[in-house]
């Protein structure tokens, strides 16, 4: 009786381990798929950047033009803890795109006013060294707090600000490249 | 409980980058670039003149700064400081190896997949011994 009970328990342990291994392999498959997706997005971005450089001239798009004056990043991350078990916590990233970088206090108010504008994409971190977690991705649609038009204008203003380091009139390819790299930034968070 | 590493929470963390000029330019267009009052940036452009020491110093700096949550590093650059990248084991900032324009993504050199491969090879060795 006892040996059959022990046998049943070991079978349960084995099936639980098999499930963990399958889940782990699924995570690895997801990781490779996302890396492939990131590669193609970045490739598109590089191609568009090269096209923009070809049309605008190499002197108008290079690293010497990068803005070295004080400025805050428009795209930042919010990092929180998320419980993944009794003794374990994982970092939880939230991407905040195109927040105003000029005035932090105003930024905070606008973030409250226009928190709906910032598309928040939440994912679990995959970069824990045990790589045993799968990622869940949620995209939360914005809550309407303020007028959508002014909030979109804010994002467009920040986009234009980023483009302005390469001049006032820029190639549409450069704008397309900006969109590709924005998508790439989101993809890195998914990974 | 004693071995738990506390996760550093922050509301506006940065994404740091160590990559080639085009990749950095692209991500800067996406609004990721940050320059503080001391003109310290959250990115390092790697070109033919960049030394391994500079890359190592930048990696160490970005992984110890409290305002950085993710470090993006081109895979070919990570290969130059492979020992440093593989020995890094903190959850924040998270390290992600990305492909570069001239060096496509190679799964054989990815540190995450290398660890998976090692894990399975160890397990297979262990099961063989039973």
PDB file of C-alpha atoms in Angstrom:
ATOM      1  CA  UNK A   1       0.000   0.000   0.000  1.00  0.00           C
ATOM      2  CA  UNK A   2       2.694   2.389   1.029  1.00  0.00           C
ATOM      3  CA  UNK A   3       4.877   1.600  -1.960  1.00  0.00           C
ATOM      4  CA  UNK A   4       1.954   2.270  -4.370  1.00  0.00           C
ATOM      5  CA  UNK A   5       1.235   5.543  -2.540  1.00  0.00           C
ATOM      6  CA  UNK A   6       4.919   6.500  -2.864  1.00  0.00           C
ATOM      7  CA  UNK A   7       4.788   5.433  -6.516  1.00  0.00           C
ATOM      8  CA  UNK A   8       1.732   7.692  -7.090  1.00  0.00           C
ATOM      9  CA  UNK A   9       3.467  10.615  -5.415  1.00  0.00           C
ATOM     10  CA  UNK A  10       6.617  10.171  -7.478  1.00  0.00           C
ATOM     11  CA  UNK A  11       4.455   9.992 -10.641  1.00  0.00           C
ATOM     12  CA  UNK A  12       2.851  13.273  -9.639  1.00  0.00           C
ATOM     13  CA  UNK A  13       6.270  14.797  -9.020  1.00  0.00           C
ATOM     14  CA  UNK A  14       7.474  13.599 -12.396  1.00  0.00           C
ATOM     15  CA  UNK A  15       4.424  14.977 -14.216  1.00  0.00           C
ATOM     16  CA  UNK A  16       4.844  18.316 -12.373  1.00  0.00           C
ATOM     17  CA  UNK A  17       8.487  18.418 -13.444  1.00  0.00           C
ATOM     18  CA  UNK A  18       7.464  17.590 -17.007  1.00  0.00           C
ATOM     19  CA  UNK A  19       4.977  20.435 -16.932  1.00  0.00           C
ATOM     20  CA  UNK A  20       7.650  22.825 -15.676  1.00  0.00           C
ATOM     21  CA  UNK A  21      10.027  21.715 -18.402  1.00  0.00           C
ATOM     22  CA  UNK A  22       7.350  22.163 -21.075  1.00  0.00           C
ATOM     23  CA  UNK A  23       6.486  25.587 -19.731  1.00  0.00           C
ATOM     24  CA  UNK A  24      10.174  26.485 -19.727  1.00  0.00           C
ATOM     25  CA  UNK A  25      10.595  25.324 -23.329  1.00  0.00           C
ATOM     26  CA  UNK A  26       7.510  27.335 -24.319  1.00  0.00           C
ATOM     27  CA  UNK A  27       9.126  30.390 -22.762  1.00  0.00           C
ATOM     28  CA  UNK A  28      12.287  29.756 -24.762  1.00  0.00           C
ATOM     29  CA  UNK A  29      10.250  29.472 -27.943  1.00  0.00           C
ATOM     30  CA  UNK A  30       8.519  32.763 -27.121  1.00  0.00           C
ATOM     31  CA  UNK A  31      11.896  34.360 -26.442  1.00  0.00           C
ATOM     32  CA  UNK A  32      13.265  33.270 -29.828  1.00  0.00           C
ATOM     33  CA  UNK A  33      10.121  34.429 -31.633  1.00  0.00           C
ATOM     34  CA  UNK A  34      10.291  37.836 -29.960  1.00  0.00           C
ATOM     35  CA  UNK A  35      13.994  38.157 -30.753  1.00  0.00           C
ATOM     36  CA  UNK A  36      13.228  37.397 -34.381  1.00  0.00           C
ATOM     37  CA  UNK A  37      10.491  40.020 -34.364  1.00  0.00           C
ATOM     38  CA  UNK A  38      12.858  42.556 -32.781  1.00  0.00           C
ATOM     39  CA  UNK A  39      15.518  41.780 -35.396  1.00  0.00           C
ATOM     40  CA  UNK A  40      13.125  42.429 -38.270  1.00  0.00           C
ATOM     41  CA  UNK A  41      11.804  45.644 -36.669  1.00  0.00           C
ATOM     42  CA  UNK A  42      15.322  46.963 -36.130  1.00  0.00           C
ATOM     43  CA  UNK A  43      16.305  45.934 -39.645  1.00  0.00           C
ATOM     44  CA  UNK A  44      13.448  47.971 -41.017  1.00  0.00           C
ATOM     45  CA  UNK A  45      14.504  50.909 -38.854  1.00  0.00           C
ATOM     46  CA  UNK A  46      18.101  50.723 -40.097  1.00  0.00           C
ATOM     47  CA  UNK A  47      16.943  50.560 -43.697  1.00  0.00           C
ATOM     48  CA  UNK A  48      14.718  53.610 -43.249  1.00  0.00           C
ATOM     49  CA  UNK A  49      17.520  55.454 -41.482  1.00  0.00           C
ATOM     50  CA  UNK A  50      19.866  54.645 -44.365  1.00  0.00           C
ATOM     51  CA  UNK A  51      17.239  55.890 -46.850  1.00  0.00           C
ATOM     52  CA  UNK A  52      16.850  59.093 -44.864  1.00  0.00           C
ATOM     53  CA  UNK A  53      20.631  59.532 -44.782  1.00  0.00           C
ATOM     54  CA  UNK A  54      20.727  58.999 -48.542  1.00  0.00           C
ATOM     55  CA  UNK A  55      18.040  61.628 -49.199  1.00  0.00           C
ATOM     56  CA  UNK A  56      19.101  64.185 -46.577  1.00  0.00           C
ATOM     57  CA  UNK A  57      22.854  63.680 -46.816  1.00  0.00           C
ATOM     58  CA  UNK A  58      25.281  61.953 -44.474  1.00  0.00           C
ATOM     59  CA  UNK A  59      26.275  65.236 -42.824  1.00  0.00           C
ATOM     60  CA  UNK A  60      22.692  65.793 -41.662  1.00  0.00           C
ATOM     61  CA  UNK A  61      22.283  62.432 -39.960  1.00  0.00           C
ATOM     62  CA  UNK A  62      25.233  61.426 -37.847  1.00  0.00           C
ATOM     63  CA  UNK A  63      26.270  61.148 -34.245  1.00  0.00           C
ATOM     64  CA  UNK A  64      27.875  64.602 -34.102  1.00  0.00           C
ATOM     65  CA  UNK A  65      24.405  66.130 -34.248  1.00  0.00           C
ATOM     66  CA  UNK A  66      23.136  64.274 -31.206  1.00  0.00           C
ATOM     67  CA  UNK A  67      21.856  66.635 -28.563  1.00  0.00           C
ATOM     68  CA  UNK A  68      24.326  66.849 -25.687  1.00  0.00           C
ATOM     69  CA  UNK A  69      22.488  69.630 -23.903  1.00  0.00           C
ATOM     70  CA  UNK A  70      20.663  68.740 -20.727  1.00  0.00           C
ATOM     71  CA  UNK A  71      17.422  66.940 -21.531  1.00  0.00           C
ATOM     72  CA  UNK A  72      15.424  64.172 -19.943  1.00  0.00           C
ATOM     73  CA  UNK A  73      14.336  61.046 -21.740  1.00  0.00           C
ATOM     74  CA  UNK A  74      10.790  61.177 -23.126  1.00  0.00           C
ATOM     75  CA  UNK A  75      10.468  57.414 -22.983  1.00  0.00           C
ATOM     76  CA  UNK A  76      11.057  55.962 -19.542  1.00  0.00           C
ATOM     77  CA  UNK A  77      10.220  52.905 -17.506  1.00  0.00           C
ATOM     78  CA  UNK A  78       8.362  52.379 -14.288  1.00  0.00           C
ATOM     79  CA  UNK A  79       9.735  49.464 -12.285  1.00  0.00           C
ATOM     80  CA  UNK A  80       7.667  47.733  -9.622  1.00  0.00           C
ATOM     81  CA  UNK A  81       7.866  44.477  -7.735  1.00  0.00           C
ATOM     82  CA  UNK A  82       5.591  41.640  -8.655  1.00  0.00           C
ATOM     83  CA  UNK A  83       5.178  38.580  -6.498  1.00  0.00           C
ATOM     84  CA  UNK A  84       6.042  35.324  -8.272  1.00  0.00           C
ATOM     85  CA  UNK A  85       5.785  32.982  -5.316  1.00  0.00           C
ATOM     86  CA  UNK A  86       6.202  32.815  -1.556  1.00  0.00           C
ATOM     87  CA  UNK A  87       9.855  33.840  -1.484  1.00  0.00           C
ATOM     88  CA  UNK A  88      10.285  35.292  -4.908  1.00  0.00           C
ATOM     89  CA  UNK A  89       9.677  38.589  -6.625  1.00  0.00           C
ATOM     90  CA  UNK A  90      10.162  39.666 -10.185  1.00  0.00           C
ATOM     91  CA  UNK A  91      10.646  43.170 -11.544  1.00  0.00           C
ATOM     92  CA  UNK A  92       7.638  44.476 -13.415  1.00  0.00           C
ATOM     93  CA  UNK A  93       8.277  47.034 -16.162  1.00  0.00           C
ATOM     94  CA  UNK A  94       5.843  49.612 -17.475  1.00  0.00           C
ATOM     95  CA  UNK A  95       6.845  51.636 -20.523  1.00  0.00           C
ATOM     96  CA  UNK A  96       5.880  55.312 -20.607  1.00  0.00           C
ATOM     97  CA  UNK A  97       6.266  56.854 -24.040  1.00  0.00           C
ATOM     98  CA  UNK A  98       6.570  60.501 -24.974  1.00  0.00           C
ATOM     99  CA  UNK A  99       6.149  62.104 -21.592  1.00  0.00           C
ATOM    100  CA  UNK A 100       7.050  65.786 -21.648  1.00  0.00           C
ATOM    101  CA  UNK A 101      10.707  66.189 -20.756  1.00  0.00           C
ATOM    102  CA  UNK A 102      10.700  69.947 -20.188  1.00  0.00           C
ATOM    103  CA  UNK A 103       9.200  70.502 -16.799  1.00  0.00           C
ATOM    104  CA  UNK A 104       9.118  67.578 -14.384  1.00  0.00           C
ATOM    105  CA  UNK A 105       6.330  69.072 -12.235  1.00  0.00           C
ATOM    106  CA  UNK A 106       4.295  69.865 -15.288  1.00  0.00           C
ATOM    107  CA  UNK A 107       5.184  66.424 -16.566  1.00  0.00           C
ATOM    108  CA  UNK A 108       3.757  64.912 -13.411  1.00  0.00           C
ATOM    109  CA  UNK A 109       0.548  66.875 -13.756  1.00  0.00           C
ATOM    110  CA  UNK A 110       0.286  66.068 -17.389  1.00  0.00           C
ATOM    111  CA  UNK A 111       0.959  62.447 -16.605  1.00  0.00           C
ATOM    112  CA  UNK A 112      -1.993  62.502 -14.202  1.00  0.00           C
ATOM    113  CA  UNK A 113      -4.065  64.560 -16.619  1.00  0.00           C
ATOM    114  CA  UNK A 114      -2.909  62.598 -19.613  1.00  0.00           C
ATOM    115  CA  UNK A 115      -2.039  59.232 -18.132  1.00  0.00           C
ATOM    116  CA  UNK A 116      -4.422  57.898 -20.717  1.00  0.00           C
ATOM    117  CA  UNK A 117      -2.151  59.234 -23.444  1.00  0.00           C
ATOM    118  CA  UNK A 118       0.869  57.221 -22.398  1.00  0.00           C
ATOM    119  CA  UNK A 119       0.360  53.756 -23.705  1.00  0.00           C
ATOM    120  CA  UNK A 120       1.303  51.431 -20.842  1.00  0.00           C
ATOM    121  CA  UNK A 121       2.490  48.049 -21.860  1.00  0.00           C
ATOM    122  CA  UNK A 122       3.141  45.790 -18.938  1.00  0.00           C
ATOM    123  CA  UNK A 123       5.278  42.739 -19.089  1.00  0.00           C
ATOM    124  CA  UNK A 124       7.098  40.483 -16.743  1.00  0.00           C
ATOM    125  CA  UNK A 125      10.843  40.581 -16.887  1.00  0.00           C
ATOM    126  CA  UNK A 126      12.434  37.635 -18.666  1.00  0.00           C
ATOM    127  CA  UNK A 127      15.927  38.540 -17.723  1.00  0.00           C
ATOM    128  CA  UNK A 128      15.944  36.673 -14.395  1.00  0.00           C
ATOM    129  CA  UNK A 129      18.886  34.317 -14.679  1.00  0.00           C
ATOM    130  CA  UNK A 130      16.797  31.220 -14.112  1.00  0.00           C
ATOM    131  CA  UNK A 131      14.711  32.100 -17.237  1.00  0.00           C
ATOM    132  CA  UNK A 132      11.862  30.028 -15.990  1.00  0.00           C
ATOM    133  CA  UNK A 133       9.047  32.571 -16.211  1.00  0.00           C
ATOM    134  CA  UNK A 134       6.793  33.141 -19.143  1.00  0.00           C
ATOM    135  CA  UNK A 135       5.790  36.663 -19.985  1.00  0.00           C
ATOM    136  CA  UNK A 136       2.280  37.967 -19.939  1.00  0.00           C
ATOM    137  CA  UNK A 137       1.657  41.008 -21.986  1.00  0.00           C
ATOM    138  CA  UNK A 138      -1.212  43.377 -21.375  1.00  0.00           C
ATOM    139  CA  UNK A 139      -1.894  46.549 -23.229  1.00  0.00           C
ATOM    140  CA  UNK A 140      -4.114  48.826 -21.236  1.00  0.00           C
ATOM    141  CA  UNK A 141      -6.146  51.222 -23.271  1.00  0.00           C
ATOM    142  CA  UNK A 142      -6.022  54.795 -21.997  1.00  0.00           C
ATOM    143  CA  UNK A 143      -8.542  56.130 -19.538  1.00  0.00           C
ATOM    144  CA  UNK A 144     -10.069  59.343 -20.681  1.00  0.00           C
ATOM    145  CA  UNK A 145      -9.081  61.987 -18.238  1.00  0.00           C
ATOM    146  CA  UNK A 146      -8.350  64.938 -20.466  1.00  0.00           C
ATOM    147  CA  UNK A 147      -9.054  65.820 -24.054  1.00  0.00           C
ATOM    148  CA  UNK A 148      -7.486  63.241 -26.391  1.00  0.00           C
ATOM    149  CA  UNK A 149      -6.493  65.893 -28.910  1.00  0.00           C
ATOM    150  CA  UNK A 150      -4.195  67.781 -26.548  1.00  0.00           C
ATOM    151  CA  UNK A 151      -2.677  64.542 -25.359  1.00  0.00           C
ATOM    152  CA  UNK A 152      -1.892  63.398 -28.911  1.00  0.00           C
ATOM    153  CA  UNK A 153      -0.427  66.823 -29.544  1.00  0.00           C
ATOM    154  CA  UNK A 154       1.896  66.286 -26.608  1.00  0.00           C
ATOM    155  CA  UNK A 155       3.193  63.034 -28.064  1.00  0.00           C
ATOM    156  CA  UNK A 156       3.592  64.633 -31.483  1.00  0.00           C
ATOM    157  CA  UNK A 157       5.450  67.542 -29.931  1.00  0.00           C
ATOM    158  CA  UNK A 158       7.873  65.202 -28.227  1.00  0.00           C
ATOM    159  CA  UNK A 159       8.359  63.231 -31.440  1.00  0.00           C
ATOM    160  CA  UNK A 160       9.107  66.454 -33.325  1.00  0.00           C
ATOM    161  CA  UNK A 161      11.541  67.439 -30.605  1.00  0.00           C
ATOM    162  CA  UNK A 162      13.460  64.201 -31.113  1.00  0.00           C
ATOM    163  CA  UNK A 163      13.505  64.750 -34.874  1.00  0.00           C
ATOM    164  CA  UNK A 164      14.557  68.387 -34.532  1.00  0.00           C
ATOM    165  CA  UNK A 165      18.154  67.482 -33.725  1.00  0.00           C
ATOM    166  CA  UNK A 166      18.440  66.620 -37.419  1.00  0.00           C
ATOM    167  CA  UNK A 167      16.909  69.866 -38.648  1.00  0.00           C
ATOM    168  CA  UNK A 168      13.475  71.375 -39.157  1.00  0.00           C
ATOM    169  CA  UNK A 169      12.633  69.690 -42.428  1.00  0.00           C
ATOM    170  CA  UNK A 170      13.309  65.982 -42.267  1.00  0.00           C
ATOM    171  CA  UNK A 171      12.734  63.163 -44.674  1.00  0.00           C
ATOM    172  CA  UNK A 172       9.580  61.045 -44.222  1.00  0.00           C
ATOM    173  CA  UNK A 173      11.947  58.083 -44.096  1.00  0.00           C
ATOM    174  CA  UNK A 174      13.419  59.495 -40.907  1.00  0.00           C
ATOM    175  CA  UNK A 175       9.948  59.719 -39.384  1.00  0.00           C
ATOM    176  CA  UNK A 176       9.287  56.142 -40.471  1.00  0.00           C
ATOM    177  CA  UNK A 177      12.569  55.109 -38.888  1.00  0.00           C
ATOM    178  CA  UNK A 178      11.481  56.809 -35.669  1.00  0.00           C
ATOM    179  CA  UNK A 179       8.268  54.772 -35.647  1.00  0.00           C
ATOM    180  CA  UNK A 180      10.216  51.554 -36.277  1.00  0.00           C
ATOM    181  CA  UNK A 181      12.547  52.201 -33.377  1.00  0.00           C
ATOM    182  CA  UNK A 182       9.591  53.093 -31.166  1.00  0.00           C
ATOM    183  CA  UNK A 183       8.164  49.683 -32.016  1.00  0.00           C
ATOM    184  CA  UNK A 184      11.572  48.170 -31.314  1.00  0.00           C
ATOM    185  CA  UNK A 185      11.601  49.797 -27.871  1.00  0.00           C
ATOM    186  CA  UNK A 186       8.253  48.213 -27.087  1.00  0.00           C
ATOM    187  CA  UNK A 187       9.503  44.869 -28.407  1.00  0.00           C
ATOM    188  CA  UNK A 188      12.507  44.940 -26.067  1.00  0.00           C
ATOM    189  CA  UNK A 189      10.105  45.282 -23.172  1.00  0.00           C
ATOM    190  CA  UNK A 190       8.128  42.264 -24.337  1.00  0.00           C
ATOM    191  CA  UNK A 191      11.342  40.269 -24.404  1.00  0.00           C
TER     192      UNK A 191
ATOM    193  CA  UNK B   1      14.157  34.859   2.732  1.00  0.00           C
ATOM    194  CA  UNK B   2      17.734  35.868   3.545  1.00  0.00           C
ATOM    195  CA  UNK B   3      18.782  35.270  -0.061  1.00  0.00           C
ATOM    196  CA  UNK B   4      16.074  37.439  -1.592  1.00  0.00           C
ATOM    197  CA  UNK B   5      17.464  40.281  -3.671  1.00  0.00           C
ATOM    198  CA  UNK B   6      15.253  43.338  -3.186  1.00  0.00           C
ATOM    199  CA  UNK B   7      13.887  44.770  -6.439  1.00  0.00           C
ATOM    200  CA  UNK B   8      14.647  48.460  -6.783  1.00  0.00           C
ATOM    201  CA  UNK B   9      11.394  50.213  -7.655  1.00  0.00           C
ATOM    202  CA  UNK B  10      11.391  53.513  -9.517  1.00  0.00           C
ATOM    203  CA  UNK B  11       8.871  55.587 -11.419  1.00  0.00           C
ATOM    204  CA  UNK B  12      11.044  56.969 -14.209  1.00  0.00           C
ATOM    205  CA  UNK B  13      13.938  54.705 -14.993  1.00  0.00           C
ATOM    206  CA  UNK B  14      15.991  54.930 -18.144  1.00  0.00           C
ATOM    207  CA  UNK B  15      16.961  52.522 -20.895  1.00  0.00           C
ATOM    208  CA  UNK B  16      20.729  52.544 -21.427  1.00  0.00           C
ATOM    209  CA  UNK B  17      22.353  51.508 -24.708  1.00  0.00           C
ATOM    210  CA  UNK B  18      25.767  50.290 -25.796  1.00  0.00           C
ATOM    211  CA  UNK B  19      25.581  49.870 -29.551  1.00  0.00           C
ATOM    212  CA  UNK B  20      26.649  51.158 -32.955  1.00  0.00           C
ATOM    213  CA  UNK B  21      25.859  54.644 -34.218  1.00  0.00           C
ATOM    214  CA  UNK B  22      22.754  53.787 -36.235  1.00  0.00           C
ATOM    215  CA  UNK B  23      21.155  51.776 -33.438  1.00  0.00           C
ATOM    216  CA  UNK B  24      21.802  54.542 -30.918  1.00  0.00           C
ATOM    217  CA  UNK B  25      20.495  57.177 -33.343  1.00  0.00           C
ATOM    218  CA  UNK B  26      17.331  55.166 -33.894  1.00  0.00           C
ATOM    219  CA  UNK B  27      16.606  54.667 -30.220  1.00  0.00           C
ATOM    220  CA  UNK B  28      17.352  58.320 -29.532  1.00  0.00           C
ATOM    221  CA  UNK B  29      14.716  59.191 -32.123  1.00  0.00           C
ATOM    222  CA  UNK B  30      12.352  57.011 -30.095  1.00  0.00           C
ATOM    223  CA  UNK B  31      12.933  59.313 -27.117  1.00  0.00           C
ATOM    224  CA  UNK B  32      15.164  57.077 -25.038  1.00  0.00           C
ATOM    225  CA  UNK B  33      18.153  59.439 -24.815  1.00  0.00           C
ATOM    226  CA  UNK B  34      18.883  61.264 -21.574  1.00  0.00           C
ATOM    227  CA  UNK B  35      21.574  63.828 -20.808  1.00  0.00           C
ATOM    228  CA  UNK B  36      21.969  65.081 -17.259  1.00  0.00           C
ATOM    229  CA  UNK B  37      23.407  68.345 -15.994  1.00  0.00           C
ATOM    230  CA  UNK B  38      26.912  66.884 -15.978  1.00  0.00           C
ATOM    231  CA  UNK B  39      26.462  65.880 -19.625  1.00  0.00           C
ATOM    232  CA  UNK B  40      26.415  62.227 -18.656  1.00  0.00           C
ATOM    233  CA  UNK B  41      24.476  60.222 -21.201  1.00  0.00           C
ATOM    234  CA  UNK B  42      22.682  56.909 -20.948  1.00  0.00           C
ATOM    235  CA  UNK B  43      24.312  55.575 -24.099  1.00  0.00           C
ATOM    236  CA  UNK B  44      27.702  54.708 -25.558  1.00  0.00           C
ATOM    237  CA  UNK B  45      28.294  54.714 -29.300  1.00  0.00           C
ATOM    238  CA  UNK B  46      30.678  51.908 -30.220  1.00  0.00           C
ATOM    239  CA  UNK B  47      32.763  52.411 -33.346  1.00  0.00           C
ATOM    240  CA  UNK B  48      36.133  51.273 -34.628  1.00  0.00           C
ATOM    241  CA  UNK B  49      37.950  53.622 -32.243  1.00  0.00           C
ATOM    242  CA  UNK B  50      36.126  52.484 -29.105  1.00  0.00           C
ATOM    243  CA  UNK B  51      38.343  50.391 -26.844  1.00  0.00           C
ATOM    244  CA  UNK B  52      37.271  47.341 -24.877  1.00  0.00           C
ATOM    245  CA  UNK B  53      38.117  49.217 -21.682  1.00  0.00           C
ATOM    246  CA  UNK B  54      35.666  51.982 -22.595  1.00  0.00           C
ATOM    247  CA  UNK B  55      32.953  49.413 -23.234  1.00  0.00           C
ATOM    248  CA  UNK B  56      33.701  47.675 -19.931  1.00  0.00           C
ATOM    249  CA  UNK B  57      33.610  50.972 -18.055  1.00  0.00           C
ATOM    250  CA  UNK B  58      30.320  51.943 -19.671  1.00  0.00           C
ATOM    251  CA  UNK B  59      28.800  48.536 -18.867  1.00  0.00           C
ATOM    252  CA  UNK B  60      29.911  48.769 -15.260  1.00  0.00           C
ATOM    253  CA  UNK B  61      28.604  52.321 -14.979  1.00  0.00           C
ATOM    254  CA  UNK B  62      25.195  51.535 -16.479  1.00  0.00           C
ATOM    255  CA  UNK B  63      24.743  48.418 -14.350  1.00  0.00           C
ATOM    256  CA  UNK B  64      25.485  50.307 -11.151  1.00  0.00           C
ATOM    257  CA  UNK B  65      23.434  53.444 -11.820  1.00  0.00           C
ATOM    258  CA  UNK B  66      20.202  53.511  -9.885  1.00  0.00           C
ATOM    259  CA  UNK B  67      18.236  55.346 -12.570  1.00  0.00           C
ATOM    260  CA  UNK B  68      18.711  52.670 -15.256  1.00  0.00           C
ATOM    261  CA  UNK B  69      16.329  49.718 -15.543  1.00  0.00           C
ATOM    262  CA  UNK B  70      17.323  48.080 -18.837  1.00  0.00           C
ATOM    263  CA  UNK B  71      20.658  47.976 -20.651  1.00  0.00           C
ATOM    264  CA  UNK B  72      20.486  47.236 -24.366  1.00  0.00           C
ATOM    265  CA  UNK B  73      23.789  46.002 -25.722  1.00  0.00           C
ATOM    266  CA  UNK B  74      24.568  44.874 -29.245  1.00  0.00           C
ATOM    267  CA  UNK B  75      25.458  41.213 -29.314  1.00  0.00           C
ATOM    268  CA  UNK B  76      28.802  41.767 -31.051  1.00  0.00           C
ATOM    269  CA  UNK B  77      29.696  44.355 -28.368  1.00  0.00           C
ATOM    270  CA  UNK B  78      28.614  41.945 -25.640  1.00  0.00           C
ATOM    271  CA  UNK B  79      30.955  39.351 -27.160  1.00  0.00           C
ATOM    272  CA  UNK B  80      33.863  41.743 -26.546  1.00  0.00           C
ATOM    273  CA  UNK B  81      33.053  41.801 -22.822  1.00  0.00           C
ATOM    274  CA  UNK B  82      31.456  38.335 -22.647  1.00  0.00           C
ATOM    275  CA  UNK B  83      32.962  37.476 -19.276  1.00  0.00           C
ATOM    276  CA  UNK B  84      31.551  40.630 -17.718  1.00  0.00           C
ATOM    277  CA  UNK B  85      28.088  40.150 -19.254  1.00  0.00           C
ATOM    278  CA  UNK B  86      27.841  36.477 -18.299  1.00  0.00           C
ATOM    279  CA  UNK B  87      28.954  37.091 -14.742  1.00  0.00           C
ATOM    280  CA  UNK B  88      26.301  39.770 -14.253  1.00  0.00           C
ATOM    281  CA  UNK B  89      23.416  38.325 -12.248  1.00  0.00           C
ATOM    282  CA  UNK B  90      21.251  41.140 -10.891  1.00  0.00           C
ATOM    283  CA  UNK B  91      17.606  41.492 -11.929  1.00  0.00           C
ATOM    284  CA  UNK B  92      17.832  45.299 -12.296  1.00  0.00           C
ATOM    285  CA  UNK B  93      19.035  46.663 -14.562  1.00  0.00           C
ATOM    286  CA  UNK B  94      18.055  43.877 -16.945  1.00  0.00           C
ATOM    287  CA  UNK B  95      20.515  43.191 -19.757  1.00  0.00           C
ATOM    288  CA  UNK B  96      19.240  42.499 -23.252  1.00  0.00           C
ATOM    289  CA  UNK B  97      21.496  41.618 -26.162  1.00  0.00           C
ATOM    290  CA  UNK B  98      20.172  42.979 -29.423  1.00  0.00           C
ATOM    291  CA  UNK B  99      21.320  42.465 -33.005  1.00  0.00           C
ATOM    292  CA  UNK B 100      23.229  45.143 -34.815  1.00  0.00           C
ATOM    293  CA  UNK B 101      23.167  46.329 -38.398  1.00  0.00           C
ATOM    294  CA  UNK B 102      26.386  44.601 -39.418  1.00  0.00           C
ATOM    295  CA  UNK B 103      26.121  41.593 -37.092  1.00  0.00           C
ATOM    296  CA  UNK B 104      22.796  39.742 -37.191  1.00  0.00           C
ATOM    297  CA  UNK B 105      21.501  37.981 -34.116  1.00  0.00           C
ATOM    298  CA  UNK B 106      23.337  34.728 -33.427  1.00  0.00           C
ATOM    299  CA  UNK B 107      21.504  32.386 -31.007  1.00  0.00           C
ATOM    300  CA  UNK B 108      24.753  30.495 -30.378  1.00  0.00           C
ATOM    301  CA  UNK B 109      26.227  33.547 -28.626  1.00  0.00           C
ATOM    302  CA  UNK B 110      23.126  34.638 -26.731  1.00  0.00           C
ATOM    303  CA  UNK B 111      23.866  34.438 -23.004  1.00  0.00           C
ATOM    304  CA  UNK B 112      20.323  33.371 -22.089  1.00  0.00           C
ATOM    305  CA  UNK B 113      20.346  30.489 -24.556  1.00  0.00           C
ATOM    306  CA  UNK B 114      23.872  29.529 -23.522  1.00  0.00           C
ATOM    307  CA  UNK B 115      22.667  29.106 -19.972  1.00  0.00           C
ATOM    308  CA  UNK B 116      19.704  27.033 -21.179  1.00  0.00           C
ATOM    309  CA  UNK B 117      22.039  24.842 -23.198  1.00  0.00           C
ATOM    310  CA  UNK B 118      24.314  24.385 -20.203  1.00  0.00           C
ATOM    311  CA  UNK B 119      21.336  23.554 -18.015  1.00  0.00           C
ATOM    312  CA  UNK B 120      20.107  20.861 -20.334  1.00  0.00           C
ATOM    313  CA  UNK B 121      23.538  19.440 -20.949  1.00  0.00           C
ATOM    314  CA  UNK B 122      24.130  19.223 -17.182  1.00  0.00           C
ATOM    315  CA  UNK B 123      20.785  17.531 -16.738  1.00  0.00           C
ATOM    316  CA  UNK B 124      21.498  15.104 -19.511  1.00  0.00           C
ATOM    317  CA  UNK B 125      24.843  14.274 -17.924  1.00  0.00           C
ATOM    318  CA  UNK B 126      23.155  13.805 -14.561  1.00  0.00           C
ATOM    319  CA  UNK B 127      20.454  11.557 -15.988  1.00  0.00           C
ATOM    320  CA  UNK B 128      23.078   9.528 -17.836  1.00  0.00           C
ATOM    321  CA  UNK B 129      24.864   8.870 -14.580  1.00  0.00           C
ATOM    322  CA  UNK B 130      21.750   7.479 -12.849  1.00  0.00           C
TER     323      UNK B 130
END
